[in-house]
Amino acid sequence: MHSDFLVIGSGIAGLSFALKAAEHGTVIILTKGEALDSNTAWAQGGISAVLDEPLRAEGDTYDRHIEDTIDAGAGLCKEDVVRQIVEEGAASIDDLVSHGVHFDKDEKQSDQYNLGNEGGHTKRRVLHSKDTTGYAIASALIDAAKEHPNITLLEHHFAIDLITTGKLGAVTEDRVLGAYVLDEASGEVNIFRSDRIVLATGGCGKVYLYTTNPDSSTGDGLAMAWRAGATIANMEFVQFHPTCFYNPAATGAKARSFLVSEAVRGEGGRLINGKGEEFTYEHDPRGSLAPRDIVARAIDHEIKKTGASCVYLDVTHKPKGFMQERFPNIYNTLLKFGLDCEQEPIPVVPAAHYQCGGVSTDVNGKTTIRGLFAVGEVACTGLHGANRLASNSLLEGNVVARRALCAMMKSYPPNHPSPSSPPIPEWEVGDATPLDEQVLITHNWDEIRRLMWNYVSIVRTDNRLLRAAHRLRNLRKEVREFYWGFKVNSDILELRNLVTVAALVVDCAIRRKESRGIHYTLDYPDKVDSYQRDTELRRF
């Protein structure tokens, strides 16, 4: 199949790009599951933006948002990137509204947005749609994409690998040609041809045992870019969300990883221990509203110090009915687990939440491979640095999608003749046979996630990292045998990507001999000036 633009992923980044690109040519959007199986659709809190006057909060400015972002990023944010993205936030919000996204308005002033507050922000600047903001955005953009005549949205199509001139042995500049894609319904692998590809596949939360991410978050785009030869940066910075519901009656990870939005703390929720003490002030004067890395470590420290299984998020002091009105999804989900959060505190633990590193790009999403762009969580633009500021993720995905199209149209306009390309060989099955023992896959999947949780999570040591690296080398060999020995299916492909991403996280973490942002190691507990730089990896 041929298209002017090929988009892999159906979150805010991919959909926003596709809707813009469709005005200039044909667009195919590929997503390996349902279109709503994305981190965007699961986002609760909102999208941060300094709006135009008079819609912004009193006293808020671009500079304030920039300062908050850089403060959270612990010295690794690229200030020029932060400024460009922050200053284009209001325009990107207008785009979302034009596609039918409805953000909550102020009850007293219907022409004003009801702006929320979250950890690390010094002003209210978070737009939201109750506590299902991401779902509101994703569903509106998907509807718009389905209605556009130039967009083809293909669900259950799993992109396996990028096709580049370098992979085909060409000696000219390495550029992208297309992708091999598994049609999950038929089991056939097809070629999707395009010289303009956008990776918008989200993050890699499923590399950890406990995560707030959907099951689709297996780092597929990152792994594909790595195998294609793109530069990867800062994968040691995996953010752990401080407040995920902990259900002591459940044995499965799913119940424990239900996200309780940071916006709950922004509206006055307090983190307390089993004795009712607000322990976070021992770690930062901002208490429960400190940036996520600080709060997550504070919780981890409190749990280890006391031997408790969790800490608690207390909103019982709020007026009756507040949680039902402001956070109806959280309130009702907790009720299903038998907990009325207006009557008793919510048990919470940290869980893997967001990938701050990724495919190295500029502020326009341009990677080191010609014609390949990466947008959203899969990319590392320099906005987040060593720790993402709350609600900056949806902002980045939306703004960089706009910028990516502008850059792409200048460098690779669809009406410009493409340089001659070598022929792309058909996918060969060879002697591969259908997988006959699913237990081989599930065992390795479980081992990777437990290994990463135990050795490479909130607090690290050299010894743990080296043990993880050693075991992952062996696991990669085993997974390689699965990949080449059996016919590909989604389980094999996800496992292949998962072990690749796990190794990249560990390799980056080993290289950073300091503690900065969300990378904290007991062997090097302080920041070191010489490490105030990106950790870059490239496959040769």
Coordinates of C-alpha atoms in Angstrom, one line a residue:
M1 CA 0.0 0.0 0.0
H2 CA 1.2 3.5 -0.9
S3 CA 0.5 6.8 0.9
D4 CA 1.9 10.3 1.0
F5 CA 2.2 10.0 4.8
L6 CA 2.3 6.9 7.0
V7 CA 1.5 7.4 10.7
I8 CA 2.1 4.6 13.2
G9 CA 0.1 5.1 16.4
S10 CA -3.4 6.6 17.2
G11 CA -2.9 8.8 20.2
I12 CA -2.9 12.6 20.2
A13 CA 0.4 12.9 18.4
G14 CA -0.4 10.6 15.5
L15 CA -4.0 11.8 15.1
S16 CA -3.1 15.5 15.3
F17 CA -0.4 15.0 12.6
A18 CA -2.7 13.0 10.4
L19 CA -5.5 15.6 10.5
K20 CA -3.1 18.3 9.4
A21 CA -1.3 16.2 6.8
A22 CA -4.5 15.1 5.2
E23 CA -4.9 18.6 3.8
H24 CA -1.7 17.9 1.7
G25 CA -2.1 14.2 0.6
T26 CA -3.2 10.7 1.5
V27 CA -2.6 9.5 5.1
I28 CA -2.6 5.9 6.4
I29 CA -2.8 5.5 10.2
L30 CA -1.8 2.1 11.6
T31 CA -2.6 1.0 15.1
K32 CA -1.9 -2.5 16.5
G33 CA -5.1 -2.8 18.5
E34 CA -8.2 -0.6 18.7
A35 CA -7.7 3.1 18.0
L36 CA -8.6 4.0 21.6
D37 CA -5.9 1.7 23.0
S38 CA -3.5 4.5 23.6
N39 CA -1.8 6.3 26.5
T40 CA -3.7 9.4 25.4
A41 CA -7.1 7.8 25.9
W42 CA -6.0 6.8 29.4
A43 CA -4.8 10.2 30.5
Q44 CA -6.9 11.6 33.3
G45 CA -5.4 14.9 34.5
G46 CA -5.4 17.2 31.5
I47 CA -3.3 19.2 29.1
S48 CA -1.2 22.2 30.3
A49 CA -1.2 25.5 28.4
V50 CA -0.8 29.2 29.1
L51 CA -3.8 30.5 27.2
D52 CA -4.3 33.8 25.6
E53 CA -5.6 36.7 27.7
P54 CA -8.0 36.8 29.3
L55 CA -8.4 33.0 29.5
R56 CA -5.2 32.3 31.4
A57 CA -5.0 32.3 35.2
E58 CA -4.2 35.6 36.8
G59 CA -0.4 36.2 36.9
D60 CA 0.4 33.3 34.6
T61 CA 2.9 33.8 31.8
Y62 CA 4.9 31.8 29.3
D63 CA 8.0 32.4 31.4
R64 CA 6.3 30.9 34.5
H65 CA 5.4 27.7 32.6
I66 CA 8.9 27.6 31.1
E67 CA 10.5 27.9 34.6
D68 CA 8.2 25.2 36.1
T69 CA 9.1 22.9 33.2
I70 CA 12.8 23.5 33.5
D71 CA 12.7 23.2 37.3
A72 CA 11.0 19.8 37.1
G73 CA 13.5 18.7 34.4
A74 CA 16.5 18.9 36.8
G75 CA 18.9 20.6 34.4
L76 CA 18.4 18.6 31.3
C77 CA 15.6 20.5 29.5
K78 CA 16.5 22.3 26.3
E79 CA 15.3 25.8 27.0
D80 CA 14.8 26.8 23.4
V81 CA 12.6 23.7 22.9
V82 CA 10.6 24.3 26.1
R83 CA 10.0 27.9 25.0
Q84 CA 8.8 27.0 21.5
I85 CA 6.4 24.3 22.7
V86 CA 5.0 26.4 25.6
E87 CA 4.4 29.4 23.4
E88 CA 2.5 27.4 20.9
G89 CA 0.3 25.8 23.5
A90 CA -2.7 28.1 23.1
A91 CA -2.9 27.6 19.4
S92 CA -2.8 23.8 19.8
I93 CA -5.7 24.0 22.2
D94 CA -7.7 25.9 19.6
D95 CA -7.0 23.1 17.2
L96 CA -8.4 20.5 19.6
V97 CA -11.5 22.6 20.3
S98 CA -12.0 22.9 16.5
H99 CA -12.1 19.1 16.3
G100 CA -14.8 18.9 18.9
V101 CA -12.9 18.5 22.2
H102 CA -14.8 20.0 25.1
F103 CA -12.9 21.2 28.1
D104 CA -14.6 22.0 31.4
K105 CA -15.8 25.6 31.8
D106 CA -16.0 27.7 35.0
E107 CA -19.4 27.4 36.6
K108 CA -19.6 31.1 37.4
Q109 CA -18.0 32.4 34.2
S110 CA -19.1 30.2 31.3
D111 CA -16.7 31.9 28.9
Q112 CA -13.7 30.9 31.1
Y113 CA -12.1 27.5 31.3
N114 CA -12.0 25.7 34.7
L115 CA -8.2 25.4 35.0
G116 CA -6.7 22.8 37.3
N117 CA -3.4 22.6 39.2
E118 CA -0.9 19.8 39.4
G119 CA 2.4 19.0 41.0
G120 CA 5.2 21.3 39.9
H121 CA 3.0 24.0 38.5
T122 CA 3.0 27.4 40.2
K123 CA -0.3 28.5 38.5
R124 CA -3.5 26.9 37.4
R125 CA -3.0 26.1 33.7
V126 CA -4.3 22.5 33.2
L127 CA -7.4 22.2 30.9
H128 CA -9.4 19.1 31.6
S129 CA -12.6 17.3 30.8
K130 CA -13.6 16.0 34.2
D131 CA -11.0 13.2 34.9
T132 CA -11.2 11.6 31.5
T133 CA -9.5 14.3 29.5
G134 CA -7.4 12.0 27.3
Y135 CA -10.5 9.9 26.3
A136 CA -12.3 13.1 25.3
I137 CA -9.4 14.2 23.2
A138 CA -8.7 10.8 21.6
S139 CA -12.3 10.0 20.8
A140 CA -12.9 13.4 19.2
L141 CA -9.7 13.2 17.0
I142 CA -10.6 9.6 16.0
D143 CA -14.0 10.7 14.9
A144 CA -12.5 13.5 12.9
A145 CA -10.0 11.2 11.3
K146 CA -12.6 8.6 10.3
E147 CA -14.6 11.3 8.6
H148 CA -11.7 12.7 6.5
P149 CA -11.7 11.4 2.9
N150 CA -7.8 11.5 2.8
I151 CA -7.3 9.4 5.9
T152 CA -7.4 5.6 6.2
L153 CA -7.3 4.3 9.7
L154 CA -6.4 0.6 10.0
E155 CA -6.8 -1.1 13.3
H156 CA -5.2 -4.4 14.2
H157 CA -2.2 -3.7 12.0
F158 CA 1.1 -4.2 13.8
A159 CA 4.2 -2.4 12.4
I160 CA 7.1 -4.9 12.6
D161 CA 10.1 -3.0 11.2
L162 CA 10.9 0.1 9.3
I163 CA 12.4 -0.3 5.8
T164 CA 15.3 2.0 5.0
T165 CA 17.8 2.3 2.2
G166 CA 20.5 1.4 4.7
K167 CA 18.8 -1.9 5.5
L168 CA 18.5 -2.7 1.8
G169 CA 22.2 -2.1 1.3
A170 CA 22.1 1.3 -0.5
V171 CA 25.2 3.4 -0.1
T172 CA 23.4 6.7 -0.4
E173 CA 22.0 8.7 2.6
D174 CA 20.0 6.5 4.8
R175 CA 16.3 7.3 4.4
V176 CA 13.0 5.7 5.2
L177 CA 11.1 3.8 2.5
G178 CA 8.2 2.2 4.4
A179 CA 7.4 -0.5 6.9
Y180 CA 6.6 -4.2 7.1
V181 CA 3.2 -4.6 8.8
L182 CA 1.4 -7.6 10.2
D183 CA -2.3 -7.7 9.5
E184 CA -3.4 -9.4 12.7
A185 CA -6.7 -10.7 11.3
S186 CA -5.1 -12.6 8.3
G187 CA -1.7 -13.2 9.7
E188 CA -0.2 -11.8 6.5
V189 CA 2.8 -9.4 6.5
N190 CA 2.4 -6.5 3.9
I191 CA 4.5 -3.7 2.7
F192 CA 3.3 -0.1 3.4
R193 CA 5.3 2.3 1.2
S194 CA 5.9 5.9 2.2
D195 CA 8.8 8.3 2.2
R196 CA 7.3 10.2 5.1
I197 CA 6.7 8.2 8.3
V198 CA 5.7 9.4 11.7
L199 CA 6.2 7.2 14.8
A200 CA 3.6 8.1 17.4
T201 CA 3.5 4.8 19.3
G202 CA 3.7 6.1 22.8
G203 CA 5.8 4.7 25.6
C204 CA 7.0 1.5 27.2
G205 CA 5.2 1.3 30.6
K206 CA 4.6 -2.5 30.2
V207 CA 8.3 -3.1 30.5
Y208 CA 7.6 -2.9 34.3
L209 CA 5.5 -5.2 36.4
Y210 CA 3.2 -2.3 37.7
T211 CA 2.3 0.5 35.3
T212 CA -0.5 3.0 34.7
N213 CA -0.2 2.4 30.9
P214 CA -2.5 0.3 28.7
D215 CA -1.3 -3.2 27.6
S216 CA -0.3 -1.7 24.2
S217 CA 2.6 0.3 25.7
T218 CA 5.4 -2.1 24.8
G219 CA 7.8 0.4 23.2
D220 CA 7.2 -0.7 19.7
G221 CA 8.1 2.6 17.9
L222 CA 11.2 3.0 20.0
A223 CA 12.4 -0.5 19.2
M224 CA 11.7 -0.1 15.5
A225 CA 13.7 3.1 15.4
W226 CA 16.6 1.5 17.2
R227 CA 16.7 -1.4 14.8
A228 CA 16.6 1.1 11.9
G229 CA 19.7 2.9 13.2
A230 CA 18.1 6.0 14.7
T231 CA 19.7 7.7 17.8
I232 CA 18.1 7.0 21.1
A233 CA 18.4 9.4 24.1
N234 CA 17.8 9.5 27.9
M235 CA 16.1 6.1 28.3
E236 CA 17.2 6.0 32.0
F237 CA 14.5 8.5 32.8
V238 CA 11.3 6.5 33.2
Q239 CA 8.8 8.4 35.3
F240 CA 6.9 6.6 38.1
H241 CA 3.5 8.1 38.9
P242 CA 3.3 8.5 42.7
T243 CA -0.4 7.6 43.2
C244 CA -1.7 4.4 41.7
F245 CA -4.5 2.6 43.6
Y246 CA -3.3 -0.3 45.7
N247 CA -5.9 -2.9 46.3
P248 CA -4.7 -5.3 49.1
A249 CA -7.4 -7.8 48.3
A250 CA -6.2 -8.2 44.7
T251 CA -3.4 -10.5 43.5
G252 CA -3.2 -9.2 39.9
A253 CA -1.2 -6.2 38.8
K254 CA -4.1 -4.6 36.9
A255 CA -6.1 -3.7 40.0
R256 CA -3.1 -2.2 41.7
S257 CA -2.2 0.0 38.8
F258 CA -5.4 2.1 38.4
L259 CA -4.2 5.7 38.2
V260 CA -5.4 8.3 40.7
S261 CA -4.7 11.5 38.9
E262 CA -2.2 14.1 40.1
A263 CA -5.0 16.6 39.7
V264 CA -6.5 15.1 42.9
R265 CA -3.5 16.4 44.8
G266 CA -3.8 19.6 42.9
E267 CA -7.3 20.1 44.3
G268 CA -6.1 19.5 47.9
G269 CA -5.5 15.8 48.2
R270 CA -2.9 15.0 50.9
L271 CA -0.4 12.1 51.0
I272 CA -0.3 10.5 54.5
N273 CA 1.2 7.4 56.0
G274 CA -0.6 4.8 58.1
K275 CA -0.5 7.2 61.2
G276 CA -2.1 10.0 59.3
E277 CA 1.1 12.0 59.0
E278 CA 1.9 14.1 55.9
F279 CA 5.4 12.7 55.4
T280 CA 6.2 14.4 52.1
Y281 CA 7.2 17.7 53.7
E282 CA 10.2 15.8 55.1
H283 CA 11.5 15.6 51.5
D284 CA 10.3 18.9 49.9
P285 CA 8.6 22.1 51.2
R286 CA 6.0 21.7 48.5
G287 CA 4.8 18.5 50.1
S288 CA 2.3 16.5 48.1
L289 CA 2.6 19.0 45.2
A290 CA 6.3 18.6 44.6
P291 CA 7.4 17.2 41.2
R292 CA 6.7 13.6 40.5
D293 CA 10.2 12.3 41.0
I294 CA 10.4 13.7 44.5
V295 CA 7.0 12.5 45.5
A296 CA 7.6 9.0 44.1
R297 CA 10.9 8.7 46.0
A298 CA 9.3 10.0 49.2
I299 CA 6.6 7.3 49.0
D300 CA 9.2 4.6 48.2
H301 CA 11.2 5.8 51.2
E302 CA 8.2 5.8 53.5
I303 CA 7.1 2.3 52.4
K304 CA 10.6 0.9 53.0
K305 CA 11.1 2.7 56.3
T306 CA 7.8 1.6 57.8
G307 CA 7.4 -1.8 56.1
A308 CA 3.9 -0.8 55.0
S309 CA 2.5 -2.0 51.7
C310 CA 1.3 1.5 50.6
V311 CA 0.7 5.0 51.7
Y312 CA -2.6 6.9 51.4
L313 CA -4.1 9.8 49.5
D314 CA -6.6 11.6 51.7
V315 CA -9.4 13.6 50.4
T316 CA -11.9 13.0 53.2
H317 CA -11.5 16.7 54.3
K318 CA -13.0 17.9 51.0
P319 CA -16.7 18.8 50.9
K320 CA -19.1 15.9 50.4
G321 CA -19.9 15.4 46.7
F322 CA -16.6 17.1 45.5
M323 CA -15.0 14.0 44.3
Q324 CA -18.2 12.8 42.6
E325 CA -18.4 16.1 40.7
R326 CA -14.8 16.8 39.8
F327 CA -13.4 13.2 39.5
P328 CA -16.4 11.0 38.6
N329 CA -14.4 8.3 36.9
I330 CA -11.9 7.9 39.8
Y331 CA -14.7 8.1 42.4
N332 CA -16.9 5.5 40.7
T333 CA -14.0 3.2 39.9
L334 CA -12.9 3.2 43.5
L335 CA -16.5 2.4 44.5
K336 CA -16.4 -0.7 42.4
F337 CA -13.4 -1.8 44.5
G338 CA -15.5 -1.2 47.7
L339 CA -13.9 2.1 48.6
D340 CA -15.7 5.4 49.1
C341 CA -12.9 8.0 48.9
E342 CA -15.0 10.7 50.5
Q343 CA -15.2 8.5 53.6
E344 CA -11.7 6.9 53.8
P345 CA -8.2 7.5 52.4
I346 CA -7.2 5.9 49.1
P347 CA -4.3 3.4 49.4
V348 CA -1.7 4.2 46.7
V349 CA 1.8 3.1 45.5
P350 CA 4.0 4.4 42.6
A351 CA 3.9 2.7 39.2
A352 CA 5.7 3.2 35.9
H353 CA 4.0 6.0 34.0
Y354 CA 5.9 7.9 31.4
Q355 CA 9.0 7.5 29.2
C356 CA 10.9 10.8 29.2
G357 CA 13.6 9.6 26.9
G358 CA 13.0 8.1 23.4
V359 CA 14.0 8.5 19.8
S360 CA 16.2 11.6 19.6
T361 CA 14.6 14.4 17.7
D362 CA 14.6 18.2 17.3
V363 CA 11.6 20.3 18.3
N364 CA 10.0 19.4 15.0
G365 CA 10.1 15.7 15.6
K366 CA 12.9 15.1 13.0
T367 CA 15.0 12.0 13.7
T368 CA 18.5 11.1 12.5
I369 CA 17.0 9.1 9.6
R370 CA 15.8 11.1 6.6
G371 CA 12.0 11.1 6.3
L372 CA 11.4 9.6 9.7
F373 CA 9.8 11.7 12.4
A374 CA 8.9 10.8 16.0
V375 CA 6.2 12.6 18.0
G376 CA 4.9 12.3 21.5
E377 CA 6.0 10.0 24.2
V378 CA 8.1 7.9 21.8
A379 CA 10.3 10.9 21.1
C380 CA 12.9 12.8 23.1
T381 CA 12.7 16.4 22.1
G382 CA 14.4 17.9 25.1
L383 CA 11.1 19.3 26.6
H384 CA 11.0 17.0 29.7
G385 CA 14.7 16.7 30.6
A386 CA 15.2 14.3 33.5
N387 CA 11.6 14.5 34.7
R388 CA 8.3 15.5 33.0
L389 CA 6.2 18.2 34.4
A390 CA 2.6 17.0 34.9
S391 CA 0.3 17.4 31.9
N392 CA 3.1 18.5 29.6
S393 CA 2.8 15.3 27.6
L394 CA -0.4 15.9 25.8
L395 CA 0.9 19.5 25.1
E396 CA 4.1 18.2 23.5
G397 CA 2.3 15.6 21.4
N398 CA -0.1 18.2 20.0
V399 CA 2.4 21.0 19.4
V400 CA 5.2 18.9 17.9
A401 CA 2.7 17.2 15.6
R402 CA 1.9 20.6 14.1
R403 CA 5.5 21.5 13.8
A404 CA 6.4 18.1 12.3
L405 CA 4.1 18.6 9.4
C406 CA 5.5 22.1 8.7
A407 CA 9.0 20.8 8.7
M408 CA 8.1 17.8 6.6
M409 CA 6.3 19.9 4.0
K410 CA 9.5 22.1 3.6
S411 CA 11.9 19.2 3.3
Y412 CA 9.8 16.5 1.7
P413 CA 6.8 18.0 -0.1
P414 CA 4.5 15.2 -1.4
N415 CA 4.4 16.7 -4.9
H416 CA 8.2 16.6 -5.1
P417 CA 9.5 13.5 -7.0
S418 CA 11.1 11.1 -4.6
P419 CA 14.6 9.9 -5.4
S420 CA 14.9 6.5 -7.0
S421 CA 14.5 3.7 -4.5
P422 CA 15.8 0.1 -4.5
P423 CA 13.1 -2.5 -4.8
I424 CA 11.7 -3.7 -1.5
P425 CA 11.7 -7.4 -1.1
E426 CA 8.5 -9.2 0.0
W427 CA 8.3 -10.6 3.6
E428 CA 9.8 -14.1 3.7
V429 CA 8.4 -16.7 6.1
G430 CA 11.1 -19.2 5.3
D431 CA 11.1 -22.3 7.6
A432 CA 9.3 -20.6 10.4
T433 CA 6.4 -22.6 12.0
P434 CA 3.4 -21.5 14.1
L435 CA 4.2 -21.0 17.8
D436 CA 3.1 -24.2 19.6
E437 CA 3.8 -23.3 23.2
Q438 CA 2.5 -19.9 24.4
V439 CA 4.0 -20.5 27.8
L440 CA 7.5 -19.7 26.4
I441 CA 6.3 -16.2 25.5
T442 CA 4.4 -15.5 28.8
H443 CA 7.3 -16.7 30.9
N444 CA 9.8 -14.4 29.3
W445 CA 7.3 -11.5 29.3
D446 CA 6.8 -12.0 33.1
E447 CA 10.5 -12.4 33.7
I448 CA 11.4 -9.1 31.9
R449 CA 8.8 -7.1 33.8
R450 CA 9.7 -8.5 37.2
L451 CA 13.4 -8.0 36.5
M452 CA 12.9 -4.4 35.6
W453 CA 10.6 -3.7 38.6
N454 CA 13.1 -5.3 41.1
Y455 CA 16.4 -3.9 39.6
V456 CA 15.6 -0.8 37.5
S457 CA 12.8 1.0 39.2
I458 CA 12.6 4.1 41.5
V459 CA 15.9 3.5 43.3
R460 CA 18.8 1.8 41.6
T461 CA 22.3 0.6 42.2
D462 CA 25.2 -0.5 40.0
N463 CA 24.9 -4.0 41.2
R464 CA 21.2 -4.3 40.3
L465 CA 21.8 -2.6 36.9
L466 CA 24.6 -5.0 36.0
R467 CA 22.6 -8.0 37.0
A468 CA 19.7 -6.8 34.9
A469 CA 22.0 -6.2 31.9
H470 CA 23.4 -9.7 32.1
R471 CA 20.1 -11.4 32.3
L472 CA 18.6 -9.2 29.5
R473 CA 21.5 -10.3 27.2
N474 CA 20.4 -13.9 27.6
L475 CA 16.8 -13.1 27.2
R476 CA 17.4 -11.2 24.0
K477 CA 19.1 -14.4 22.6
E478 CA 16.0 -16.4 23.5
V479 CA 13.6 -13.9 22.0
R480 CA 15.7 -13.8 18.8
E481 CA 15.2 -17.5 18.5
F482 CA 11.4 -17.1 18.9
Y483 CA 11.3 -14.3 16.3
W484 CA 13.3 -16.3 13.6
G485 CA 11.9 -19.7 14.4
F486 CA 8.2 -19.0 14.5
K487 CA 5.7 -17.2 12.3
V488 CA 5.3 -13.7 13.8
N489 CA 2.3 -12.8 15.8
S490 CA 1.5 -9.8 18.1
D491 CA 2.8 -11.7 21.2
I492 CA 6.2 -12.4 19.7
L493 CA 6.5 -8.9 18.3
E494 CA 5.7 -7.3 21.6
L495 CA 8.1 -9.5 23.4
R496 CA 10.8 -8.7 20.9
N497 CA 10.2 -5.0 21.4
L498 CA 9.9 -5.2 25.2
V499 CA 13.3 -6.9 25.7
T500 CA 14.9 -4.3 23.3
V501 CA 13.5 -1.4 25.2
A502 CA 14.4 -2.9 28.6
A503 CA 18.0 -3.3 27.5
L504 CA 18.1 0.4 26.3
V505 CA 16.8 1.6 29.7
V506 CA 19.4 -0.4 31.5
D507 CA 22.3 0.6 29.1
C508 CA 21.4 4.3 29.6
A509 CA 21.1 3.9 33.4
I510 CA 24.5 2.3 33.6
R511 CA 26.1 5.2 31.8
R512 CA 24.7 7.9 34.1
K513 CA 27.0 7.9 37.1
E514 CA 24.9 10.4 39.1
S515 CA 21.4 11.0 40.5
R516 CA 19.3 13.4 38.5
G517 CA 15.5 13.8 38.2
I518 CA 13.8 10.4 38.0
H519 CA 17.1 8.5 37.7
Y520 CA 18.2 7.9 41.3
T521 CA 21.1 5.6 42.3
L522 CA 22.4 4.9 45.8
D523 CA 25.9 4.6 44.4
Y524 CA 25.9 8.2 43.1
P525 CA 23.3 10.1 45.1
D526 CA 24.3 13.6 43.9
K527 CA 24.1 15.5 40.7
V528 CA 27.3 15.8 38.8
D529 CA 27.9 18.8 36.4
S530 CA 29.7 16.7 33.8
Y531 CA 26.6 14.6 33.4
Q532 CA 24.4 17.6 32.5
R533 CA 24.0 16.2 29.0
D534 CA 21.9 13.7 27.1
T535 CA 22.7 10.0 27.3
E536 CA 22.8 9.0 23.6
L537 CA 22.9 5.5 22.1
R538 CA 23.1 4.5 18.4
R539 CA 23.2 1.1 16.9
F540 CA 26.1 0.6 14.3

